[in-house]
CSV table of C-alpha atoms in Angstrom, one decimal:
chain,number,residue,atom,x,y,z
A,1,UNK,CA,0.0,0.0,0.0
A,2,UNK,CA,1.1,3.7,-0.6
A,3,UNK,CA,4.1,2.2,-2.7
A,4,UNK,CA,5.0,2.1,-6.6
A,5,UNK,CA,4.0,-1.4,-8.2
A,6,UNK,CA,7.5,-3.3,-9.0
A,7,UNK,CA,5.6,-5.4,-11.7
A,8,UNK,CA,2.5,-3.9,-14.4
A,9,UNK,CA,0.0,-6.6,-14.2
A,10,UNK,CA,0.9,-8.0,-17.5
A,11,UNK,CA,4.5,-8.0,-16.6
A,12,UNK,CA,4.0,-10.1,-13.5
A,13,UNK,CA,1.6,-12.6,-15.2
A,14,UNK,CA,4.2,-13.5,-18.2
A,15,UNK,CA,7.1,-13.4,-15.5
A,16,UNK,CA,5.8,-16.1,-13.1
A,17,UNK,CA,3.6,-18.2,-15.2
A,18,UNK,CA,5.2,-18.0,-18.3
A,19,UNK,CA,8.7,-17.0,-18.3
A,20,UNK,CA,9.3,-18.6,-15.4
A,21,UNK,CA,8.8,-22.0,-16.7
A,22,UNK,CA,11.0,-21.4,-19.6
A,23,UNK,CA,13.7,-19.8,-17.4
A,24,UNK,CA,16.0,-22.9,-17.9
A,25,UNK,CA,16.3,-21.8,-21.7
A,26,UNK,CA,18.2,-18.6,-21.0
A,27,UNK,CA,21.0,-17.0,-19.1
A,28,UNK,CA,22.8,-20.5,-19.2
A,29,UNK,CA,26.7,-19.8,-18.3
A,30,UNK,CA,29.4,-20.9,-20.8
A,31,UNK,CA,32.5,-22.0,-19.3
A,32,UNK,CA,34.5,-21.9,-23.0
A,33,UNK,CA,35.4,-19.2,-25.6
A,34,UNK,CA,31.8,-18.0,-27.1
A,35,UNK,CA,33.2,-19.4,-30.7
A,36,UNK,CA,30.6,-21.2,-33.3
A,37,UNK,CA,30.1,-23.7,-30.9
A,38,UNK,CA,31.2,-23.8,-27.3
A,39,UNK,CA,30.7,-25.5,-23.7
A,40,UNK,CA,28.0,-25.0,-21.2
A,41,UNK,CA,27.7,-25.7,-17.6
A,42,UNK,CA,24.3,-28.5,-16.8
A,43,UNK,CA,22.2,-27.5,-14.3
A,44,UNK,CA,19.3,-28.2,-12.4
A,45,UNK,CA,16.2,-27.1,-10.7
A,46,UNK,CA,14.2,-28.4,-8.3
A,47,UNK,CA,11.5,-25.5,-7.7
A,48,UNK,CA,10.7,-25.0,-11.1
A,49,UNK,CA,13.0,-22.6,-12.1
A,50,UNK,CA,13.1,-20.4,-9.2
A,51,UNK,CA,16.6,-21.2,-8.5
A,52,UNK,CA,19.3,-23.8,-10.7
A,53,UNK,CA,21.9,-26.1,-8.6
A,54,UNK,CA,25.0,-26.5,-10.8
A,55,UNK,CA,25.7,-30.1,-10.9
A,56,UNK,CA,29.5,-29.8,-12.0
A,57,UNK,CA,29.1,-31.9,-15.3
A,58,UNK,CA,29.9,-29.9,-18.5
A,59,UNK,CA,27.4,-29.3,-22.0
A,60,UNK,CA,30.8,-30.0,-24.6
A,61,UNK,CA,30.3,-28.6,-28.4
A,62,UNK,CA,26.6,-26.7,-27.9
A,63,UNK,CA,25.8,-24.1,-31.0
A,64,UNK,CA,26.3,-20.8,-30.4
A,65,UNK,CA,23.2,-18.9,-32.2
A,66,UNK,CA,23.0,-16.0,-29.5
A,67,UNK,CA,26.4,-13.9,-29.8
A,68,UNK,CA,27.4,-11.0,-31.9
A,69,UNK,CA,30.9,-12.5,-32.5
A,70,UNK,CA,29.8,-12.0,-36.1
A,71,UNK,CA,33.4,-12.5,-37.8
A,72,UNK,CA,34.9,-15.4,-35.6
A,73,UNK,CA,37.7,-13.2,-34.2
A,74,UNK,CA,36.2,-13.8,-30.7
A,75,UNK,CA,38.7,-17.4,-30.2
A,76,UNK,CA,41.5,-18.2,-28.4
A,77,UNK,CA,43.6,-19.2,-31.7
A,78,UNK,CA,45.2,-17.5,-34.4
A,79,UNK,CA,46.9,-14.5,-35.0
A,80,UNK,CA,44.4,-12.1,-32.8
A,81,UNK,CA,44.8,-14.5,-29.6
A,82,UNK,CA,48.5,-14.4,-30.9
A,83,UNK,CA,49.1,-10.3,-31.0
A,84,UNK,CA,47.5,-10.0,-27.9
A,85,UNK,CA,49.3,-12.5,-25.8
A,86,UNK,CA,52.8,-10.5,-27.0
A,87,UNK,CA,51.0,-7.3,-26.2
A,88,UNK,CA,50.3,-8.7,-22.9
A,89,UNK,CA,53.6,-9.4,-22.0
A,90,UNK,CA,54.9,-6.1,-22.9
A,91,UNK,CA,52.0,-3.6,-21.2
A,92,UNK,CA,50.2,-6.2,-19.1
A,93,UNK,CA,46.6,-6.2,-18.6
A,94,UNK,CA,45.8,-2.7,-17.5
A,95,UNK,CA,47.0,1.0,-18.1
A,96,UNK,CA,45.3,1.8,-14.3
A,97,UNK,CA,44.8,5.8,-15.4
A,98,UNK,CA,42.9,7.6,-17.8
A,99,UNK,CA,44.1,9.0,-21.6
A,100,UNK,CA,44.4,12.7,-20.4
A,101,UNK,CA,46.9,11.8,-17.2
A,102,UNK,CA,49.2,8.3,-17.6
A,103,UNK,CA,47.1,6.1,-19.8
A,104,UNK,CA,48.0,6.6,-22.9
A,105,UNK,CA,50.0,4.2,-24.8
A,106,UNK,CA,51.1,4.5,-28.4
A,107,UNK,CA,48.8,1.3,-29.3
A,108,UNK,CA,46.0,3.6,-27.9
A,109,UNK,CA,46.7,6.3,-30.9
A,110,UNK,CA,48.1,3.7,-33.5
A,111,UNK,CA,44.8,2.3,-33.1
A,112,UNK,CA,42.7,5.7,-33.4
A,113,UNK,CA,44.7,6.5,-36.7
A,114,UNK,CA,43.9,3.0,-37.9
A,115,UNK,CA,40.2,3.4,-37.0
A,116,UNK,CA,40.5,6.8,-39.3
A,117,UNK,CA,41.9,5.5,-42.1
A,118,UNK,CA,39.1,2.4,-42.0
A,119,UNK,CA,36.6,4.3,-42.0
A,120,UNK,CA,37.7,7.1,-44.5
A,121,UNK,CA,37.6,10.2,-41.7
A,122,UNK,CA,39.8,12.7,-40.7
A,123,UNK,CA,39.9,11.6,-37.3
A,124,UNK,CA,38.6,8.6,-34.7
A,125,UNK,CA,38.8,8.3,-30.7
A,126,UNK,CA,38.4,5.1,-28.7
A,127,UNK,CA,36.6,4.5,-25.8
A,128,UNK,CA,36.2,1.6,-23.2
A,129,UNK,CA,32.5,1.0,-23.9
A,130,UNK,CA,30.6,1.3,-27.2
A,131,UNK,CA,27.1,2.2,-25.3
A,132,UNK,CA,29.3,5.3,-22.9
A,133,UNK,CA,30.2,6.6,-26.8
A,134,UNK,CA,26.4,7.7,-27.2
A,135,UNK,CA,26.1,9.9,-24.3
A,136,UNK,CA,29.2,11.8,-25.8
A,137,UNK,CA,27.7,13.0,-29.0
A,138,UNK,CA,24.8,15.1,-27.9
A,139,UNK,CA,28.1,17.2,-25.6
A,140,UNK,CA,29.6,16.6,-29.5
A,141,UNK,CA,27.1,18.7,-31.5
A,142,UNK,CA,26.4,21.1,-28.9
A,143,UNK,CA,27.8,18.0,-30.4
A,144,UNK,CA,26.0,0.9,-24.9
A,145,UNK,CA,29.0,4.3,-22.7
A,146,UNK,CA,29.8,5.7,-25.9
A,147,UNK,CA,26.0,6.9,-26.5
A,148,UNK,CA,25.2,7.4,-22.8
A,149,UNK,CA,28.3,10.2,-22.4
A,150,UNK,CA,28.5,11.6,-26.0
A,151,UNK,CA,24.8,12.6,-26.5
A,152,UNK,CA,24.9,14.6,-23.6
A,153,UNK,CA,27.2,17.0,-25.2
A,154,UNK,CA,23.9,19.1,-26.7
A,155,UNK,CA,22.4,21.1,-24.5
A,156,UNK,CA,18.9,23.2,-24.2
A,157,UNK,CA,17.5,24.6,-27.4
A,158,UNK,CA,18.7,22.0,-29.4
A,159,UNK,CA,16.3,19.2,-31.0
A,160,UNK,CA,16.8,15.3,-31.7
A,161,UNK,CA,15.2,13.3,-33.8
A,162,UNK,CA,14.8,9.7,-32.8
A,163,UNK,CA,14.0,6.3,-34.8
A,164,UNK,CA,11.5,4.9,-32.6
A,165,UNK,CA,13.4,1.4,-32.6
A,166,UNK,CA,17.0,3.3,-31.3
A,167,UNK,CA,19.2,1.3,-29.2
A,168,UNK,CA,18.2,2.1,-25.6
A,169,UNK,CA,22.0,3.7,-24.9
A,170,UNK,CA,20.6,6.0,-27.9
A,171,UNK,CA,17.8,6.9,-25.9
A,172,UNK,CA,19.6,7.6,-22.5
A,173,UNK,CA,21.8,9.2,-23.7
A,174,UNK,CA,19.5,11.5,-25.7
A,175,UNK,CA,17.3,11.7,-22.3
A,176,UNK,CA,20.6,13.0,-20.3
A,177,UNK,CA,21.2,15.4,-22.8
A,178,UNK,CA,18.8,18.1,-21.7
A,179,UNK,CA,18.3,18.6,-26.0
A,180,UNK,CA,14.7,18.5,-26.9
A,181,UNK,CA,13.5,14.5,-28.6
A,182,UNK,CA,10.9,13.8,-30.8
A,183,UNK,CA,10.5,10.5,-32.4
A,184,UNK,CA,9.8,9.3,-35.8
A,185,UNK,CA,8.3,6.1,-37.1
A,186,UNK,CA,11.3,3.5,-37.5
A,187,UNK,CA,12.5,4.2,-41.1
A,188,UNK,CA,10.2,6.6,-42.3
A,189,UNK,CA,11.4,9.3,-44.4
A,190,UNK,CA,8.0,11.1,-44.5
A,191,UNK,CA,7.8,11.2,-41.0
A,192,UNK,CA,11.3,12.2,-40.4
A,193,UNK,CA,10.8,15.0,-43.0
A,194,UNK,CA,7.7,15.9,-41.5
A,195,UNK,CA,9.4,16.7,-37.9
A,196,UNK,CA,12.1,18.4,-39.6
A,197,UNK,CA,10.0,21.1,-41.6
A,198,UNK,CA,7.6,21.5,-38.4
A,199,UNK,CA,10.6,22.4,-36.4
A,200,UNK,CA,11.8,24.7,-38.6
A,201,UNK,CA,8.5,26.5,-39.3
A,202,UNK,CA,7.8,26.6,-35.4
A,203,UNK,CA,11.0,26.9,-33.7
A,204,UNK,CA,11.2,26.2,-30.0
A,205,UNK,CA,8.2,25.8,-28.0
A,206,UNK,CA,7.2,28.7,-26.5
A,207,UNK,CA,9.6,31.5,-27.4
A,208,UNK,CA,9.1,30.2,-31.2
A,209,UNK,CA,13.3,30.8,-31.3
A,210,UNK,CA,15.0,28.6,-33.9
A,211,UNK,CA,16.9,25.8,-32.8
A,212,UNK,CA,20.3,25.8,-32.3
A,213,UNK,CA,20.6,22.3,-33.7
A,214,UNK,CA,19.0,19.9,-35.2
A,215,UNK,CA,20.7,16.1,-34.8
A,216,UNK,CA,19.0,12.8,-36.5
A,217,UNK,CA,19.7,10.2,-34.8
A,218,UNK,CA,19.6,6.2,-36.1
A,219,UNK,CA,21.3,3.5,-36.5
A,220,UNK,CA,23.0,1.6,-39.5
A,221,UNK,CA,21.5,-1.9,-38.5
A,222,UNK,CA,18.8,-1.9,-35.7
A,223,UNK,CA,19.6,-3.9,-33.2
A,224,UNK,CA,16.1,-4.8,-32.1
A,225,UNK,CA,14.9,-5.3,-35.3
A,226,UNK,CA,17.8,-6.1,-38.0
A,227,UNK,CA,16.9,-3.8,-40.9
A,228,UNK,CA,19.2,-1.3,-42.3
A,229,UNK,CA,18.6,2.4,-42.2
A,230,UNK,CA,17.8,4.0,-45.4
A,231,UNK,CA,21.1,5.7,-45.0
A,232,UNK,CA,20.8,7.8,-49.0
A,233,UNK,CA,17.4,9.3,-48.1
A,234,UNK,CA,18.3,10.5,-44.3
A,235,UNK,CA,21.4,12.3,-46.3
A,236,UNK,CA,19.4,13.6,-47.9
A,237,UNK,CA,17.0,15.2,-45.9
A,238,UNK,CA,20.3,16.1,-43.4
A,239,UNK,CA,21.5,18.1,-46.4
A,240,UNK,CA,18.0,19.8,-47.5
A,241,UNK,CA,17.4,21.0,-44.1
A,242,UNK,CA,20.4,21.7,-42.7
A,243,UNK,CA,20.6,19.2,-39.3
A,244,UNK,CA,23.4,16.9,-38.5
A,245,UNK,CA,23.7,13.3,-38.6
A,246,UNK,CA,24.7,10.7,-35.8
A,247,UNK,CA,24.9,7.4,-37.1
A,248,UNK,CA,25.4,4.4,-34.8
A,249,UNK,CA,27.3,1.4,-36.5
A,250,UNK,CA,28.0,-0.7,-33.3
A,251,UNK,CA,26.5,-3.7,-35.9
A,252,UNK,CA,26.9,-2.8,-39.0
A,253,UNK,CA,30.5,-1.6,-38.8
A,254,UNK,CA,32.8,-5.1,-39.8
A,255,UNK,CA,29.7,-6.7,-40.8
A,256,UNK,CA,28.1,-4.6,-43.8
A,257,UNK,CA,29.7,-3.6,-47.3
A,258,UNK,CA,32.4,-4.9,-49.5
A,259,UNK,CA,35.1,-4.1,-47.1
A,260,UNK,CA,33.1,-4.5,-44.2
A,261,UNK,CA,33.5,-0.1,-43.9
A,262,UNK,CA,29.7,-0.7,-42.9
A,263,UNK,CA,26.3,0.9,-43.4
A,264,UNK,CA,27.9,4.2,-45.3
A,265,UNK,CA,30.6,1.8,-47.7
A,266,UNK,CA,27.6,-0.6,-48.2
A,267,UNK,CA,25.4,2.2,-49.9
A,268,UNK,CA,28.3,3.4,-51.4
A,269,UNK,CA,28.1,7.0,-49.8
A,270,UNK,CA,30.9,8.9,-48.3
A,271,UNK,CA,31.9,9.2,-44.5
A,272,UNK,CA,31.8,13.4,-44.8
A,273,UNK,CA,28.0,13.3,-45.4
A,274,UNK,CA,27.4,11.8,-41.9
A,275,UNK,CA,28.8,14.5,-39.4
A,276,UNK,CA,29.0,11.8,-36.4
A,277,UNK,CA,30.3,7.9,-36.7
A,278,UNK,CA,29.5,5.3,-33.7
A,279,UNK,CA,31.0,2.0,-33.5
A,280,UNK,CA,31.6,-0.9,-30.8
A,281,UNK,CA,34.7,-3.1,-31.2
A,282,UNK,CA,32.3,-5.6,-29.2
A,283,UNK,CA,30.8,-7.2,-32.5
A,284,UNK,CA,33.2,-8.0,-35.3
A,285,UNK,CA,36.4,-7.5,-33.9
A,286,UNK,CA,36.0,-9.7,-31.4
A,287,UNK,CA,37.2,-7.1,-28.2
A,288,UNK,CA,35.5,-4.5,-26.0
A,289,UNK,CA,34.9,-0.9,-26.5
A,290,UNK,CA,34.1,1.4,-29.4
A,291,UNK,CA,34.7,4.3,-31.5
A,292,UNK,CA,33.4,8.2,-32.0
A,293,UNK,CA,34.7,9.2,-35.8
A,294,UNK,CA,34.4,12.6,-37.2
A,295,UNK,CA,36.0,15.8,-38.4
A,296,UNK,CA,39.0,16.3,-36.5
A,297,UNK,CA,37.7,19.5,-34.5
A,298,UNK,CA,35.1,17.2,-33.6
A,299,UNK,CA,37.3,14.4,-31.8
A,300,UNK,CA,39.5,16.9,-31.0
A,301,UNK,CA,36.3,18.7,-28.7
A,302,UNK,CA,35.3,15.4,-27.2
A,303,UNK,CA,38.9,14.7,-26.2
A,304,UNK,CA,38.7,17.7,-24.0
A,305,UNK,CA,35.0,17.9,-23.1
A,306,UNK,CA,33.6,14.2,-22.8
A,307,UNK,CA,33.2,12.6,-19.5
A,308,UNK,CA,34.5,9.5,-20.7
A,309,UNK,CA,37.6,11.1,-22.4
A,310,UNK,CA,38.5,12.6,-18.7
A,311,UNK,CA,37.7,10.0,-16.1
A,312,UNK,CA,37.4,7.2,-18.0
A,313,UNK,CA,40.2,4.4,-18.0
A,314,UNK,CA,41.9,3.5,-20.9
A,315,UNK,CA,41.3,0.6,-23.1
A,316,UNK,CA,42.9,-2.8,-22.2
A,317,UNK,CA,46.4,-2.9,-24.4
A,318,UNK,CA,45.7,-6.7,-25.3
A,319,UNK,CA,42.2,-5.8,-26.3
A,320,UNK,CA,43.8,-2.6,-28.2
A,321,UNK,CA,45.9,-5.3,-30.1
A,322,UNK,CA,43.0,-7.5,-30.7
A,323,UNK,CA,41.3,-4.7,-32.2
A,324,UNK,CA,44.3,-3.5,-34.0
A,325,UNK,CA,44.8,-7.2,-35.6
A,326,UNK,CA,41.4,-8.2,-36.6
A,327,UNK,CA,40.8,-4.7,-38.5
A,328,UNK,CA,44.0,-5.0,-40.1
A,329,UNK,CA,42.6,-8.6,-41.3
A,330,UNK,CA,39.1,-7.7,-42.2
A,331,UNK,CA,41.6,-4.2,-44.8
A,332,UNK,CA,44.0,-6.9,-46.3
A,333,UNK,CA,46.7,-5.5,-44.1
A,334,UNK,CA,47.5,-8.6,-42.2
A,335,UNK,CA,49.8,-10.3,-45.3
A,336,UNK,CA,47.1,-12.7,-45.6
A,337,UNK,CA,44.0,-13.2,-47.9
A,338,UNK,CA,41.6,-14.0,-44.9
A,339,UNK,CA,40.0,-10.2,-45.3
């Protein structure tokens, strides 16, 4: 009494009378690398589902259907486990400070300069988590966690626009913001072009001012729903009215076009018509982490103004080397034909 439900009525039904006797199907831990097939660990219930007793035996050679290791660099052989072990041995595990104080290795800006070059940009910065990347770009344009501590860079009187089906880091970060969001239906150019010519006419609410900015925000593949953004036509519309474009390729990126340059390569469109370029090292390359990509002034703003870039430790060297190695495979760079 007198306190906030935990559960909506729906949710609680499906929970306890239908989840719940499914539960055994999910969250099942692996003790094994998460390659095309790995090992689980058995267990039991005896209380129908509500809690699991491990019974020490081992699930050998189960598919793996469930994981984002799209490419296969996710293993512990080859020339990725390989580059990282030596890397290892040289740096060892952690750099224990952030990129602005000691924690900046030359692997850390070999592999920013690599990311640049990949994707065809003037310049790239890493970050320890893909998601953190999204809260930076809204400080970015003022400009998973890349999209919880980059967004957040706009500020009042500024406007995004929102595919309904956005990644929820997209959404918090555009929440923390303190920018303006509307949404649009999820790959609807009429829509999208709707909200933009409304918010022109009409300005702010209230004052009628104009907005400062105006920042589209999608994704190259949808991560909840797997279709691909019409990338030519949101160019479009960026260009005719004058907004800016924040494109989040955290599945695209290593998965989509000839060269694997993702959603922007794949259309065959070039990297200066999107003004912001997300990207996760977490899906095909096989590591952690992810990328902001831009015009140089741009990184070179979020390496002095995002949270993340401040007080946020650097990347792992072995996982900087994993990422280093598998890109080089996926260009052609690594001497072999793999890529």
């Amino acid at each position: 009494q007198d306190f906030v439900p935990l559960y909506q009525d729906f949710e609680n039904f499906y929970n306890r009378n239908l989840y719940m006797r499914i539960r055994d199907s999910w969250n099942r831990p692996i003790c094994s690398v998460p390659g095309a097939k790995m090992d689980m660990m058995e267990r039991v219930s005896h209380d129908y589902n509500w809690t699991f007793t491990y019974t020490g035996k081992v699930i050998k050679d189960v598919i793996n259907m469930g994981s984002y290791n799209y490419l296969g660099f996710a293993q512990n052989v080859g020339p990725c486990k390989e580059a990282a072990a030596k890397i290892l041995s040289q740096y060892g595990v952690g750099v224990c400070s952030t990129r602005q104080e000691m924690g900046n290795l030359e692997k850390h800006e070999e592999l920013e300069r690599l990311v640049a070059r990949f994707l065809g940009v003037e310049s790239a910065m890493a970050y320890g988590m893909g998601s953190e990347l999204k809260g930076v770009i809204f400080l970015a344009v003022k400009h998973n966690l890349s999209n919880i501590f980059l967004l957040p860079l706009l500020i009042q009187g500024c406007l995004i626009l929102s595919d309904e089906l956005n990644h929820a880091s997209l959404v918090l970060g555009a929440r923390l913001s303190g920018a303006t969001i509307r949404i649009f239906k999820h790959n609807n150019m009429q829509n999208l072009e709707k909200l933009l010519k409304d918010a022109i006419v009409h300005g702010q609410p209230r004052t009628r001012r104009p907005w400062k900015k105006i920042l589209i925000l999608v994704e190259g593949v949808f991560s909840m729903e797997g279709s691909i953004v019409r990338l030519p036509e949101v160019i479009a519309l960026k260009k005719k009215y004058k907004s800016y474009l924040y494109l989040d390729e955290a599945h695209s990126i290593g998965a989509l076009g000839p060269g694997g340059r993702g959603v922007v390569e794949y259309f065959g469109l070039s990297p200066e018509d999107v003004d912001v370029m997300m990207g996760t090292f977490t899906k095909s390359f096989g590591a952690s982490g992810g990328y902001i990509a831009g015009k140089k002034e741009l990184i070179d703003y979020l390496r002095t103004y995002s949270h993340s870039a401040v007080y946020a430790t650097s990347l792992s060297p072995p996982v900087v080397e994993q990422i280093i190695t598998s890109m080089k495979c996926i260009m052609g760079e690594d001497g072999t034909t793999v890529g």
